[in-house]
Coordinates of C-alpha atoms in Angstrom, one line a residue:
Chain U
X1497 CA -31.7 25.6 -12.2
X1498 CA -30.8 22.2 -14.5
X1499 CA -33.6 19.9 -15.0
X1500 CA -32.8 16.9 -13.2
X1501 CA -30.2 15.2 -15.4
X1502 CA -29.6 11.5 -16.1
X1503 CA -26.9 11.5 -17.9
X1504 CA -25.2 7.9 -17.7
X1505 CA -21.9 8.6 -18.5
X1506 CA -20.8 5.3 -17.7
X1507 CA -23.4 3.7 -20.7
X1508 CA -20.5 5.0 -23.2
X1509 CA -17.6 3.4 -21.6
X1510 CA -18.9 -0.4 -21.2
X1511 CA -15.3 -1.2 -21.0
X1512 CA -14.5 0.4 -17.9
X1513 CA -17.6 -1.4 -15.8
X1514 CA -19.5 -0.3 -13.0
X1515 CA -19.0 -2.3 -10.6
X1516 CA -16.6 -1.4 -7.1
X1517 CA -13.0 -0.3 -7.8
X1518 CA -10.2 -2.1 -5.7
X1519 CA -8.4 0.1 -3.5
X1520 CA -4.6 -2.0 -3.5
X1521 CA -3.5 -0.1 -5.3
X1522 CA -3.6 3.3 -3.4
X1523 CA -1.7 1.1 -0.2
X1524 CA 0.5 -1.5 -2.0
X1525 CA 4.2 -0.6 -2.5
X1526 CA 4.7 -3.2 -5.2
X1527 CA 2.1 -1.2 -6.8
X1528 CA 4.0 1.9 -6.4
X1529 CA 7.4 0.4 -7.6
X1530 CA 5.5 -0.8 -11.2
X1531 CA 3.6 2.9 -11.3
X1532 CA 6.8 4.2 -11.1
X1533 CA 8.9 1.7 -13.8
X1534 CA 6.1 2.0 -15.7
X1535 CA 4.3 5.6 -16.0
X1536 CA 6.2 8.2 -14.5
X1537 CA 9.8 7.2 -15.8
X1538 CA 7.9 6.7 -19.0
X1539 CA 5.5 9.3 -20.3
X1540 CA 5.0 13.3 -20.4
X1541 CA 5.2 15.0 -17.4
X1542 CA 4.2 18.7 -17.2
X1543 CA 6.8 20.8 -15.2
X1544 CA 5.8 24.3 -16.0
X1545 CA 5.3 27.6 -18.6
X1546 CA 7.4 28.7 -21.0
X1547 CA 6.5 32.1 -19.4
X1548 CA 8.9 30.9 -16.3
X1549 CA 11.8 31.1 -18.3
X1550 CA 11.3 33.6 -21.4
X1551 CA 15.1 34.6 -22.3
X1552 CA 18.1 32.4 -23.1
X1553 CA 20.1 31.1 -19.5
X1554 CA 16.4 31.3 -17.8
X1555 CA 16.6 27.7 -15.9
X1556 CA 14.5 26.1 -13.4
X1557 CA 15.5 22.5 -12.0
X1558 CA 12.3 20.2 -11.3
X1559 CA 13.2 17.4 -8.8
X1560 CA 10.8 14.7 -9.8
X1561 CA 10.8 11.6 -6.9
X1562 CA 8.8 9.0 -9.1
X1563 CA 11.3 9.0 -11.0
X1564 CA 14.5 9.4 -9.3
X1565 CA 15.6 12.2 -11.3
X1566 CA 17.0 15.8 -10.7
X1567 CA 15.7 17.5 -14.2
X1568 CA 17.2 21.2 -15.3
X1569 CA 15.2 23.2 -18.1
X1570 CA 16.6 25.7 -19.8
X1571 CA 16.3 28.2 -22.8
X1572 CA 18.9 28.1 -25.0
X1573 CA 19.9 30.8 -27.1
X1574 CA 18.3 29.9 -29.9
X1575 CA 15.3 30.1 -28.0
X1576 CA 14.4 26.3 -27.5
X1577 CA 13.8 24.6 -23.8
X1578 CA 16.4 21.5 -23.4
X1579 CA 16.0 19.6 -20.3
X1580 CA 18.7 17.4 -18.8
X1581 CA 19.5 15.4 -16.0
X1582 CA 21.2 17.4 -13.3
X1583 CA 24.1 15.3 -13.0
X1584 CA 27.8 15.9 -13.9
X1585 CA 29.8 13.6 -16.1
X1586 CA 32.8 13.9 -14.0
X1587 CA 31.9 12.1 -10.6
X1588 CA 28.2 13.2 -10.7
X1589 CA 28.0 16.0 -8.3
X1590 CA 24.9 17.8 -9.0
X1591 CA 25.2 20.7 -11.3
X1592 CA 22.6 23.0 -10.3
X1593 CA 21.8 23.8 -6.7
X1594 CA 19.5 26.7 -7.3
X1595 CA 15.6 26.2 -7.7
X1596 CA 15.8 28.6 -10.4
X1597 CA 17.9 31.5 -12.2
X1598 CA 19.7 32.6 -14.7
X1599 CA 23.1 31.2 -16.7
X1600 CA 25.2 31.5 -19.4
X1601 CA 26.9 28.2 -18.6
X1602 CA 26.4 25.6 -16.0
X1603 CA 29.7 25.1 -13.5
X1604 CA 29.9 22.0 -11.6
X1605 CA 30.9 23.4 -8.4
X1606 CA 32.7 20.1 -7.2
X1607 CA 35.5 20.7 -10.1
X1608 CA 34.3 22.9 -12.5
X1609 CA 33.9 21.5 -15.1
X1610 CA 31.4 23.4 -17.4
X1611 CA 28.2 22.9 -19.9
X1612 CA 26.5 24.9 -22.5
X1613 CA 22.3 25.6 -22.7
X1614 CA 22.1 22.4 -24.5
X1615 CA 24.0 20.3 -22.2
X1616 CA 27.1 20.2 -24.2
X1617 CA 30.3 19.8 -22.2
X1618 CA 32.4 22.4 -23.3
X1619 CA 35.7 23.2 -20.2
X1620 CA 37.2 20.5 -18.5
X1621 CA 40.4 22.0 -15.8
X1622 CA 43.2 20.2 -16.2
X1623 CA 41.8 18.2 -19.4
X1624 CA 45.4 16.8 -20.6
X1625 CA 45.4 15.2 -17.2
X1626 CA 42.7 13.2 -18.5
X1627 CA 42.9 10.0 -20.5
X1628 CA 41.4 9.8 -24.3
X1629 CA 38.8 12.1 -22.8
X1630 CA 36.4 13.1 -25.7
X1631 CA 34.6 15.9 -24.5
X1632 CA 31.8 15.8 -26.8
X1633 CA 31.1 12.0 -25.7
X1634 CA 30.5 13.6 -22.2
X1635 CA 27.7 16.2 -22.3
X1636 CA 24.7 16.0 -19.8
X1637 CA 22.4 13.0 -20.2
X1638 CA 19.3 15.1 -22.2
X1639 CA 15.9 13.8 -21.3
X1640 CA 12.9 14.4 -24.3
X1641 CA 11.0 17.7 -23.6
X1642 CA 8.7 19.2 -25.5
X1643 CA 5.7 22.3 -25.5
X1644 CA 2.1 21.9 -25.9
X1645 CA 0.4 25.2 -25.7
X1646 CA 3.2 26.8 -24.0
X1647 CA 3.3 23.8 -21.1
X1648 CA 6.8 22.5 -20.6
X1649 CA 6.5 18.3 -20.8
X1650 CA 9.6 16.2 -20.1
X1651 CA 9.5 12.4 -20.5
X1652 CA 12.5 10.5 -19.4
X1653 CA 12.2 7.9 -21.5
X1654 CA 15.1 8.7 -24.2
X1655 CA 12.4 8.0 -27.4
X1656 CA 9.2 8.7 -25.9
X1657 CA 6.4 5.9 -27.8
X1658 CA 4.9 9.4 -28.2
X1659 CA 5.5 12.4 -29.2
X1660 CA 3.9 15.0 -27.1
X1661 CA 1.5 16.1 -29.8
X1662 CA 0.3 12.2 -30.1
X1663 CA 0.0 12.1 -26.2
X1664 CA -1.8 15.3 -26.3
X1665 CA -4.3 15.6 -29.5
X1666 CA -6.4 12.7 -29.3
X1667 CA -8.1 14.6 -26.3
X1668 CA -7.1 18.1 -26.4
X1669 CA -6.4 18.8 -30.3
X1670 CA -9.7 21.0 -30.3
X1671 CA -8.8 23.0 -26.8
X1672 CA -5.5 23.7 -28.4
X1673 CA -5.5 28.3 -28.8
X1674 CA -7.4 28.8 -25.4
X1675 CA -6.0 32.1 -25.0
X1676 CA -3.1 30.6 -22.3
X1677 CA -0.3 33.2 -23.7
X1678 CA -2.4 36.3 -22.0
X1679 CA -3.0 34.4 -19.0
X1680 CA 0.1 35.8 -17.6
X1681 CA -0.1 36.4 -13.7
X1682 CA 0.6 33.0 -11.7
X1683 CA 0.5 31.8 -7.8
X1684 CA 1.7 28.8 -6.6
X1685 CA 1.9 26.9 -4.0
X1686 CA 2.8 23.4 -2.5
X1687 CA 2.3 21.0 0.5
X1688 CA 3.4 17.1 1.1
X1689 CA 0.4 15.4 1.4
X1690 CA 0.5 12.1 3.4
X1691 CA -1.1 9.7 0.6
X1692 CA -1.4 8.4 -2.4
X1693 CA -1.1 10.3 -5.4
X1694 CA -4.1 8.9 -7.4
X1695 CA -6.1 9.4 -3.7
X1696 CA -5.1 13.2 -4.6
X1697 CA -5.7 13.2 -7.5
X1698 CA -9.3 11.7 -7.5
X1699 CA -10.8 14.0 -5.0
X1700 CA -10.6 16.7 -7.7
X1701 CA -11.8 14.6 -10.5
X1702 CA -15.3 14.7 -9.6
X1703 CA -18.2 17.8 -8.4
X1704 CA -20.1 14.8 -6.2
X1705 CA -18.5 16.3 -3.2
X1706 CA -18.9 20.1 -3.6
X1707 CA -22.1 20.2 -1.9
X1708 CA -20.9 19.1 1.0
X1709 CA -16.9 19.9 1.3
X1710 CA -17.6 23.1 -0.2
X1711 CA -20.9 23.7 1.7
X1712 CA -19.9 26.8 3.0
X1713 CA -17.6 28.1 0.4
X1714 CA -17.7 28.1 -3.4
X1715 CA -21.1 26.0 -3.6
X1716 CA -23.1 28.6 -4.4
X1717 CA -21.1 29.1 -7.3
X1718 CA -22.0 26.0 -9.2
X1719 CA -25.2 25.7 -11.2
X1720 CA -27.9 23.2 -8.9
X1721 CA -29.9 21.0 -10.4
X1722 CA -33.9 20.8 -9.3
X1723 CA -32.9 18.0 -6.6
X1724 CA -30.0 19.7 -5.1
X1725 CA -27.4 17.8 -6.7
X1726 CA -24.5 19.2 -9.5
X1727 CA -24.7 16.7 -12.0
X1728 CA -21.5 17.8 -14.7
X1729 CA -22.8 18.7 -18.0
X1730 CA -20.7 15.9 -19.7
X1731 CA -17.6 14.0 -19.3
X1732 CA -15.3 12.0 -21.7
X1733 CA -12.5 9.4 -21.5
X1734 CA -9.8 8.6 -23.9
X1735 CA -7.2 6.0 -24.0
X1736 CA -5.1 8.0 -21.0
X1737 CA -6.7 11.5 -20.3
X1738 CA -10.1 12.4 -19.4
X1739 CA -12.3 16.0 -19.2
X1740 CA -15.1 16.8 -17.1
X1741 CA -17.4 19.9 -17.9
X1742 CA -19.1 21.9 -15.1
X1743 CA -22.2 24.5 -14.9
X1744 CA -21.6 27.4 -13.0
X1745 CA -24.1 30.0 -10.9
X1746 CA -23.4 33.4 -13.1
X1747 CA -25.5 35.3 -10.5
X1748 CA -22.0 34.4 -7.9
X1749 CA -19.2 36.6 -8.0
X1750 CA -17.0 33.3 -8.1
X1751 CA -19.3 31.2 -10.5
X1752 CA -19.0 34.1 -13.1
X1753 CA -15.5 34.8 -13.6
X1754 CA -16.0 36.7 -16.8
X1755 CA -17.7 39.2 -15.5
X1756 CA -14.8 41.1 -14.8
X1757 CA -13.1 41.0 -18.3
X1758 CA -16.8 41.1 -20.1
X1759 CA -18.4 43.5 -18.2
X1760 CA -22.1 44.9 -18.2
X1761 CA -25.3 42.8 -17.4
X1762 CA -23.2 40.3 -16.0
X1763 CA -21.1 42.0 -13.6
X1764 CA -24.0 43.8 -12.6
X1765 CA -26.4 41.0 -11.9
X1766 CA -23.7 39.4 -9.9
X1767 CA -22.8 42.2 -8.1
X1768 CA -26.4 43.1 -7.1
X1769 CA -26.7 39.4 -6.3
X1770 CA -23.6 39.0 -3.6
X1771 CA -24.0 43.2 -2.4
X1772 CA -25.8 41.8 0.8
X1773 CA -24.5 38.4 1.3
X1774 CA -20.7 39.3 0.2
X1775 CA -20.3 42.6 -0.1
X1776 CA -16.5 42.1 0.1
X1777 CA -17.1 39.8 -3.3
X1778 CA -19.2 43.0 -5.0
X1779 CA -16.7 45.1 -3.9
X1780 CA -14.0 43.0 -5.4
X1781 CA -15.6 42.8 -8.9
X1782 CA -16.4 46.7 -8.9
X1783 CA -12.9 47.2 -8.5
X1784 CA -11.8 44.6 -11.3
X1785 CA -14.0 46.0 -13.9
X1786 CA -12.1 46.8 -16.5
X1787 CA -8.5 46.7 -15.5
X1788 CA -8.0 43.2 -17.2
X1789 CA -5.2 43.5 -20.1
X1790 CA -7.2 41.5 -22.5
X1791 CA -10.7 40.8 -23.5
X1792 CA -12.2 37.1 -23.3
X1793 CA -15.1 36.2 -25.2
X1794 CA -16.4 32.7 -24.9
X1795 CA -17.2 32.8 -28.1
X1796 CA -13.6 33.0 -29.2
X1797 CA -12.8 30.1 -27.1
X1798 CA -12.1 27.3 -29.6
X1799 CA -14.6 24.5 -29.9
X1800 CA -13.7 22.1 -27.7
X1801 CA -14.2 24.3 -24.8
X1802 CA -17.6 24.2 -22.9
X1803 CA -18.2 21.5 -25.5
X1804 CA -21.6 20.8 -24.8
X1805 CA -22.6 24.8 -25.4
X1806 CA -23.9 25.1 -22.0
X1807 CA -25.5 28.9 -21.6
X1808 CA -24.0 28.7 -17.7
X1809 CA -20.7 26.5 -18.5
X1810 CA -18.2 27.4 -16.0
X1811 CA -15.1 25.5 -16.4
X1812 CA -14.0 22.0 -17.9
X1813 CA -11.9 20.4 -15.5
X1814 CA -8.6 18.2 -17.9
X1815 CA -6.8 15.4 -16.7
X1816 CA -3.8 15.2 -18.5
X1817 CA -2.5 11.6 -17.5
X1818 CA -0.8 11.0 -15.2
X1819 CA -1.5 13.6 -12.3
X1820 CA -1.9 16.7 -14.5
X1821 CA -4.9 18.2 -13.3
X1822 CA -5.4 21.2 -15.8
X1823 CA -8.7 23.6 -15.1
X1824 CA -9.4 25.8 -18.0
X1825 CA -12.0 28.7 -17.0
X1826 CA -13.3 30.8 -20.1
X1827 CA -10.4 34.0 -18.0
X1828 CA -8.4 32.2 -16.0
X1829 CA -7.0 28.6 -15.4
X1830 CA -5.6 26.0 -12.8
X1831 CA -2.6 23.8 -13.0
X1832 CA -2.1 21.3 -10.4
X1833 CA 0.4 18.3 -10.1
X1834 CA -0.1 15.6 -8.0
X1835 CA 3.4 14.1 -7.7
X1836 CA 4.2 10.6 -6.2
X1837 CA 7.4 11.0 -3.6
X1838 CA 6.0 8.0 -2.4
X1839 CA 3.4 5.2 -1.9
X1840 CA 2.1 7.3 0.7
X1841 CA 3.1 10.4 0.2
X1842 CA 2.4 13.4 -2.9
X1843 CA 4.4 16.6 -3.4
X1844 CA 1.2 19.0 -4.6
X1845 CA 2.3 21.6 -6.6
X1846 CA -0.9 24.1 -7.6
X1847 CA -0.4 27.0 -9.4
X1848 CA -3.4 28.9 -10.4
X1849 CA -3.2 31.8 -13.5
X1850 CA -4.5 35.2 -13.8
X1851 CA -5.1 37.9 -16.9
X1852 CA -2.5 40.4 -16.0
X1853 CA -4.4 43.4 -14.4
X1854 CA -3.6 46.9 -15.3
X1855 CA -5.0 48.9 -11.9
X1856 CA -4.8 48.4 -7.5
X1857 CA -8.6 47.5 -8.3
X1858 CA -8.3 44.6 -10.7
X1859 CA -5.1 43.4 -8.6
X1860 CA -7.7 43.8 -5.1
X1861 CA -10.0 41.9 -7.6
X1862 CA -7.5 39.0 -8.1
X1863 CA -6.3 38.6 -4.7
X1864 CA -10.2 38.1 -3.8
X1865 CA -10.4 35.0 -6.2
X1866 CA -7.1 33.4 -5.5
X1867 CA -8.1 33.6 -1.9
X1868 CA -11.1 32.4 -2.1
X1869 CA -9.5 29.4 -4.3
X1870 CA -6.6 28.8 -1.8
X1871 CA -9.6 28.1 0.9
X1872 CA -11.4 25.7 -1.4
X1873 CA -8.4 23.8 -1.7
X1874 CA -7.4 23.7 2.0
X1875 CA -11.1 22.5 2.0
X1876 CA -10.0 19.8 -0.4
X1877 CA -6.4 18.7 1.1
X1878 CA -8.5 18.3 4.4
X1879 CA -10.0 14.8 3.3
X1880 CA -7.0 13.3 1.9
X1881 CA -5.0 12.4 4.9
X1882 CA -8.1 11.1 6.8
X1883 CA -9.0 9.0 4.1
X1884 CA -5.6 7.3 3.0
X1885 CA -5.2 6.3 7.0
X1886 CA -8.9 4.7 6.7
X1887 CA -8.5 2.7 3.4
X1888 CA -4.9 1.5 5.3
X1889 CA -6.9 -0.3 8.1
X1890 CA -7.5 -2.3 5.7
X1891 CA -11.7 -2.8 6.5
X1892 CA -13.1 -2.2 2.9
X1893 CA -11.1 -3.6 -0.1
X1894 CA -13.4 -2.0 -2.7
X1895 CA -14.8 1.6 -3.3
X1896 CA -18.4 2.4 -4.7
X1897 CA -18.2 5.2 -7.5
X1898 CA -21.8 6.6 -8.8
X1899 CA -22.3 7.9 -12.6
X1900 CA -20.8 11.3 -12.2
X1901 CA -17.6 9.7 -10.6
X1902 CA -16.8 8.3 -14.2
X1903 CA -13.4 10.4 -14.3
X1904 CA -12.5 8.3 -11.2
X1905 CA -13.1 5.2 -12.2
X1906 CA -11.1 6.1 -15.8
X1907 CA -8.0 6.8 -14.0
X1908 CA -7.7 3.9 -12.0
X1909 CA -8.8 1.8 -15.3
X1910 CA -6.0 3.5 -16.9
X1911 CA -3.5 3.0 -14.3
X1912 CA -4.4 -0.7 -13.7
X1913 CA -4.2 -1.6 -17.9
X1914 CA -0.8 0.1 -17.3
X1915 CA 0.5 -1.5 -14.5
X1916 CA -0.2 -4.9 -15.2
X1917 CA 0.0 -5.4 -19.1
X1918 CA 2.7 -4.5 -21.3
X1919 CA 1.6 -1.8 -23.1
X1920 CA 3.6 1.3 -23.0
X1921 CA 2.4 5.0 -21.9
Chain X
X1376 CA 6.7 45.6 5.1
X1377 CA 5.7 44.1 8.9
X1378 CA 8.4 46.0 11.0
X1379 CA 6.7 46.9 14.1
X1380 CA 9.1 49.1 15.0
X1381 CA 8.7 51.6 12.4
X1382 CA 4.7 51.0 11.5
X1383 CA 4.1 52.5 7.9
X1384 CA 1.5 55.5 7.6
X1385 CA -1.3 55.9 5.3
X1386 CA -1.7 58.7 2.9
X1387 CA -3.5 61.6 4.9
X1388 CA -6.9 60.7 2.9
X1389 CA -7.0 57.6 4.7
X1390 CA -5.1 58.4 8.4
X1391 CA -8.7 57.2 10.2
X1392 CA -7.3 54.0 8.8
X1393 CA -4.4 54.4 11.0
X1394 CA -5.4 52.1 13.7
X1395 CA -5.7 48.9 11.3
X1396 CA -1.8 49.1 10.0
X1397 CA -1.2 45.9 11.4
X1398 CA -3.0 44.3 8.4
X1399 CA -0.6 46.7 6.4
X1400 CA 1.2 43.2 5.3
X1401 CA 3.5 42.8 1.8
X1402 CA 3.3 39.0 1.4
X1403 CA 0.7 36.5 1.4
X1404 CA 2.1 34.1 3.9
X1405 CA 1.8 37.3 6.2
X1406 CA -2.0 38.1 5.8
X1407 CA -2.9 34.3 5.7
X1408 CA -1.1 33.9 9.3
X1409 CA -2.3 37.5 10.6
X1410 CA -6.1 36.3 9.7
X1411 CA -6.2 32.8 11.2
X1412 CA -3.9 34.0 14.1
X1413 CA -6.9 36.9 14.7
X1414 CA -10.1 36.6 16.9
X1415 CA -12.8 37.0 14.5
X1416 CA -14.0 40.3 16.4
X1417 CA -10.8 41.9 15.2
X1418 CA -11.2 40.8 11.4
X1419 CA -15.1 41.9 11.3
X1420 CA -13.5 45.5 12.9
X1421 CA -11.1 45.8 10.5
X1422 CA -13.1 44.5 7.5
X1423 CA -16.2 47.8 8.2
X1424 CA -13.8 50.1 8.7
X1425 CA -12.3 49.0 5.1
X1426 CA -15.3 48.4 3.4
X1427 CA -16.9 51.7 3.8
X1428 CA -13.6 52.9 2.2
X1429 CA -13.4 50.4 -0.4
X1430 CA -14.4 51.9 -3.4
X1431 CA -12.6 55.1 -2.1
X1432 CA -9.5 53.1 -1.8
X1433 CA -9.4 51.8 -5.3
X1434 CA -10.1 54.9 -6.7
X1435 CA -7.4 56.6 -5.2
X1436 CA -4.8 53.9 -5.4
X1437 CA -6.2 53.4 -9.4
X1438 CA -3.9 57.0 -9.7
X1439 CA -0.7 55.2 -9.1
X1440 CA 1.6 52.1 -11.3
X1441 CA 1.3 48.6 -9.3
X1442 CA 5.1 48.2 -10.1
X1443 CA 6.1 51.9 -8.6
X1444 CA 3.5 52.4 -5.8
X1445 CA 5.1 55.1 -3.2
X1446 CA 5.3 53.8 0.2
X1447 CA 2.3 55.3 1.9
X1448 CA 0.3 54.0 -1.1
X1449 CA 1.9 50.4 -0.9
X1450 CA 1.0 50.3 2.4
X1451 CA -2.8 51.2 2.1
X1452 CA -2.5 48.8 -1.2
X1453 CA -1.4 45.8 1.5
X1454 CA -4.5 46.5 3.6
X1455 CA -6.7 46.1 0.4
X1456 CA -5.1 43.0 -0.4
X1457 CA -5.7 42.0 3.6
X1458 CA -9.6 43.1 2.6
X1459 CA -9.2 40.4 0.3
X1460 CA -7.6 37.9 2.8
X1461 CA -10.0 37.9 4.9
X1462 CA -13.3 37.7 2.3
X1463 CA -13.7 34.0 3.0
X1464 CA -13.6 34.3 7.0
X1465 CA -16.2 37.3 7.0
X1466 CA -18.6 36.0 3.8
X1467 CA -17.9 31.8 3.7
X1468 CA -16.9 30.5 7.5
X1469 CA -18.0 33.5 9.8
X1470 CA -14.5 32.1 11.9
X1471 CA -10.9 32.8 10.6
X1472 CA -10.0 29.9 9.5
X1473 CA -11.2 27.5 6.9
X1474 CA -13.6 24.9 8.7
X1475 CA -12.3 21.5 8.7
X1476 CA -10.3 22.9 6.4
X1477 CA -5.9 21.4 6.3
X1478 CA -3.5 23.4 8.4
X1479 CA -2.8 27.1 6.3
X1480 CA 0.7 26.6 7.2
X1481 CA 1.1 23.3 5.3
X1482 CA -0.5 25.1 2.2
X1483 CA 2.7 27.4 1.0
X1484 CA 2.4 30.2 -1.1
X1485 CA 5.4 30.3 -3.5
X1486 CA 6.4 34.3 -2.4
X1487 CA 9.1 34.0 -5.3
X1488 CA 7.2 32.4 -8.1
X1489 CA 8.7 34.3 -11.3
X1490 CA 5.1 35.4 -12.6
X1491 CA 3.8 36.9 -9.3
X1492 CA 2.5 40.2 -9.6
X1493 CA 4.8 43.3 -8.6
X1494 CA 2.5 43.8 -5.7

């Protein structure tokens, strides 16, 4: 067990206060309309892996409601991902209907008139019927996209203030070579919550709650401090994103992820630990034993992982502003978007990522942890709706957040500073 | 696959598994429904009988490529992922379903998502 911890996160951060946070803005559509002008048709967006799409004519089309856009991204062939909007020159039929597939050229299916893997209009039928028609005037509108660590970011704002790598390093330069390119198997999956965005958002952005919505699930995997309570180990906050780090319980099948991939004392304490309790758990982590394609060491994570060199670290939760919720385990990792379609309402899109495994066991062993995930986050979805109809009634204006809710109050500090002054994501 | 007409068998090493076939289910979306559509009696039945076979199971289904499994052995591998389904129920909420927990069939699992496993 932790020593009781104090940290006082907030003692660093004198600029984002400590006193109650205003809930307007999770209710107040004029809110919603500047969030929207103002961050999401203005900075990165994450839409997905370059694994998704890994030969030329591999496409995917993101529709993205905050900010009224259709998006397609595609390989090209010399191997780069364009993105552009999915609308035709002609009389702006959509060109894409599919979710996803696979293309040499994109056909408007209203009139066919046809584009190249960079957007490039290139057949128009019937083109001398046209009038001074220039067809390279008349490609797809491009939107910027770029790749951090093999994360597909689009920002519709035609020259970005930032590049992507600006956005990114000032918080997540020393994470960057976490081992994501043999992190290869993925699950997703998605539900329309009825609330706010940055209400979804915040119920993952703090460990406060796991005692209690977790109780009976994936507590026991997170280290305890003397009094009960899981203080994180550390948290930080930078001009738009912020981390939190988190002890695990390595005697817990779940809290000890690396087990599997590392093996020996480990494995077997936990599996010794959970044979009685969860024997389904020990049976899971028998079978997994060395089927993973890779080895993961935590000591070849890079530095900034586990950055406080915690013996029982078990993950660092990033939030990658705006509603990027990015979970790096030292084997495995979360991706989570939190996606305004509305005020009131937020397209979730979780996807969680794997080691490929080799054998039936480490695949029996991997369908046992995504389940087991899944749960937890039907545990966490099941506060969200309850609480955006309570902070509608309108009866408290204000929210209380304690020390270890720091990430919390950073996001809607961040949000606010956005919102209301002039600066530019 | 879930056609109840023509029920999949087991390999012969594991026929006494016969009577649990029902969990014999390819996709996610169809163990998540077949365990919180279950009386908990029936998951705790089918979880024993699977868990005194478990390590048996893997071993034998270990033998054979996850992206060519022949159809008695995808079968048996679709109750071992079912083992797995119902984990939580048996070992966290001692009920089917998640307690409190949002509505499974709001929560959809993306059965196409391009880097899913082959099984």
């Amino acid at each position: 067990m932790n020593k009781v911890i104090k940290l006082h996160l907030h003692d660093r951060y004198p600029e984002l206060g400590k006193g109650p946070v205003p809930v307007e803005p999770y209710i107040s559509a004029p809110y919603f309309d500047k969030e929207q002008a103002k961050i999401f048709k203005k900075t990165w967006l994450h839409v997905g892996r370059v694994e998704e799409i890994p030969k030329a004519g591999d496409y995917f089309v993101k529709d993205l409601e905050a900010c009224e856009a259709s998006i397609i991204v595609v390989r090209d062939k010399a191997g780069c991902i364009n993105a552009m909007h999915n609308v035709c020159s002609h009389r702006m039929n959509q060109i894409v209907y599919e979710k996803r597939g696979q293309a040499r050229k994109f056909f408007c299916k209203f009139h066919g008139w046809a584009y190249d893997l960079e957007g490039k209009l290139t057949g128009v039928p019937e083109e001398e019927s046209f009038f001074d028609l220039d067809k390279c005037d008349h490609g797809l509108t491009r939107v910027a996209c770029d790749v951090w660590q093999g994360f597909i970011f689009i920002n519709l704002d035609p020259n970005p203030a930032l590049s992507l790598a600006e956005f990114m390093q000032p918080m997540f330069r020393d994470i960057e070579g976490y081992p994501f390119d043999k992190i290869t198997t993925g699950f997703q999956w998605s539900t329309v919550v009825n609330c706010n965005w940055k209400l979804a958002l915040d119920a993952f952005q703090e460990a406060y709650h796991v005692a209690y919505v977790h109780g009976r699930s994936i507590a026991d995997a997170i280290d305890t401090a003397a009094d009960g309570a899981m203080p994180p180990l550390d948290a930080l906050c930078g001009e738009f994103h912020r981390r939190l780090s988190i002890a695990g319980n390595p005697k817990s099948v779940y809290g000890n992820p690396n087990a599997v991939t590392a093996g020996g004392a480990a494995a077997q304490q936990a599996i010794a630990d959970s044979a009685t309790a969860k024997p389904i758990a020990a049976a899971a982590l028998r079978a997994g034993l060395g089927s993973a394609t890779h080895q993961f060491r935590k000591e070849d994570l890079p530095k900034g992982m586990n950055w406080t060199g915690h013996d029982n670290w078990l993950f660092d939760i990033n939030v990658v502003f705006p509603d990027f919720y990015l979970s790096l385990r030292p084997n495995y990792f979360q991706a989570y978007n939190f996606r305004p379609l509305s005020q009131g309402k937020t397209l979730l899109e979780a996807r969680v990522y794997y080691p490929e495994m080799k054998t039936a066991g480490g695949r029996f062993y991997l369908e046992y942890m995504k389940v087991a995930l899944r749960d937890v986050l039907l545990e966490d979805l099941s506060t969200l709706e309850r609480t955006q109809s309570a902070v509608q009634t309108g009866v408290k204006k204000e929210m209380l957040l304690q020390d270890f809710e720091l990430l919390v109050r950073h996001g809607a500090h961040v949000v606010d500073r956005i919102v209301n002054e002039e600066t530019k994501a | 696959m879930s056609t109840h007409q023509n029920p999949p068998t087991l390999p012969p090493r594991f026929a006494a598994l016969q009577t649990y076939i029902h969990w014999s289910l390819a996709t996610e979306t169809e163990r998540t429904r077949m365990r919180n559509t279950s009386q908990m009696a029936e998951i705790v039945a089918f979880k024993d009988a699977m868990l005194v076979e478990v390590d048996a199971i893997v071993d034998y289904l270990n033998g054979f490529p996850l992206d060519a499994m022949p159809p008695q052995e995808a079968a048996l591998m679709h109750m071992l992922l079912s083992l797995a389904e119902v984990a939580p129920a048996v070992e966290a909420y001692r009920q089917p379903g998640v307690i409190d927990g949002y509505a499974f069939e709001r929560f959809k699992a993306d059965e196409t998502f391009v880097m899913r496993p082959p099984i």
